[in-house]
Amino acid sequence: MASPEFNLIEQFFTHATAQRDDVVLGIGDDAAIVNVPSGYSLAISVDTLISEVHFPKETPPQAIGYKSLAVNLSDMAGMGAKPVWATLALTLPNNDSLWLTEFSQGFSELAHQFGVQLIGGDTTQGSTLSITVQIFGLIKKDQGYLRSAAQVGDLIYVTGTLGDAGLALKHWQENLKPTTDESQFLRKQLDYPEPRVTEALALQGLVHAAIDISDGLVADLSHILDRSQVGATLHTDKLPLSLPFKSLVSKTDDLMLPLTAGDDYELILTIPQIHQNRVQQIMRSFECDLTCIGAIEKQLSLRCLDGNKKIINIKQHGFDHFNET
Ligand code: ADP
Ligand code: MG
């Protein structure tokens, strides 16, 4: 007789995602077997989400399923890799089939959207809900977007808008319910971030360095600067902000969110100036905006300028500049 664990896997995961020709053996054996096409390298990344650490307890299971894959797809986007396979390690406090139904809906919806097949995993019981997703992606040989590849003169671009997820999280922590269209938009940005995989792949051959924004623009751009041994100037008046963000940002403190808050899962891309027009042309076919916010420079470290080209001091808890106004 099949064990409850086996039934659970069969019911919720075996057929839940895309079915790919390059999977020789998927869920059901001691290990999965896959074929990596010649001329490609494998990009591998893993992320764990723990209840109360990475998401509030009351997060809808569908959003948890979606986000646990989305954050991994975003890592693939940051590498310029095409995500193809995933594994899923779940630790569950109990065998709650309603929770699992909704979780697997969120997970599989996104997996189908990006043609990713779930090829294996592990299911265990434990006191704290924890989800680990490992993602596998394909990169054409030597075409990856490395953090170390930014060059002096590159323009710095970001996809989408910044600060939405950070403001939603703040509202959540302040116990503000998302009752208006604007606050619901922000909450959706937090729970259902859109991984920029397609956009990243469309720009192949035009990008030097890239990273996805999980810890905040300044922190993540600094990783590129450190690894590439370069500096940069950012024009903070150019930061792309959504209309809901602008309408709901109330405290001056919140104005630092687009620079310092995480969870947006947008991309930072450094692109040589000669590709500027081509990049803008390609991005016209996407709904997602791509905004130039600065440039890579020889002088080390990061300089953030306001609209009057005055340097803003970014402190952990806010901008001096914004606190003055
Ligand atoms: P083993 O005892 O060999 O580790 P398991 O009983 O843990 O095998 O898993 C049986 C099969 O189901 C394996 O192919 C495994 O990869 C897969 N599996 C287990 N849990 C999950 C999960 N949460 N998601 C996807 N596949 C899973
Ligand atoms: Mg196992």
XYZ file of C-alpha atoms and ligand atoms in Angstrom, residues 5 9 13 26-30 88-90 118-123, ligand 1:
44
model
C 3.668 10.672 2.081
C 3.291 13.725 -3.417
C 3.124 17.476 -6.973
C 10.986 12.937 -12.848
C 9.342 12.421 -9.449
C 9.151 8.836 -8.186
C 12.646 7.348 -7.985
C 15.617 7.931 -5.688
C 10.945 21.219 -3.585
C 11.724 20.326 0.044
C 8.736 20.885 2.312
C 9.161 19.884 -10.693
C 11.452 16.851 -10.804
C 11.747 15.834 -7.156
C 11.908 16.891 -3.560
C 11.471 15.840 0.015
C 8.530 16.004 2.402
P 13.396 8.836 -0.693
O 12.918 8.074 0.469
O 14.177 8.066 -1.704
O 14.035 10.148 -0.304
P 10.858 10.026 -0.918
O 9.835 9.094 -0.382
O 11.334 11.152 -0.057
O 12.068 9.210 -1.487
O 10.270 10.639 -2.251
C 9.734 9.843 -3.252
C 9.760 10.612 -4.544
O 8.963 11.761 -4.439
C 11.147 11.083 -4.927
O 11.279 11.011 -6.331
C 11.159 12.518 -4.471
O 12.022 13.292 -5.255
C 9.722 12.916 -4.652
N 9.271 13.938 -3.687
C 9.201 13.863 -2.330
N 8.708 14.982 -1.792
C 8.475 15.818 -2.823
C 7.977 17.148 -2.924
N 7.624 17.874 -1.853
N 7.888 17.691 -4.165
C 8.262 16.991 -5.251
N 8.710 15.737 -5.233
C 8.829 15.151 -4.030
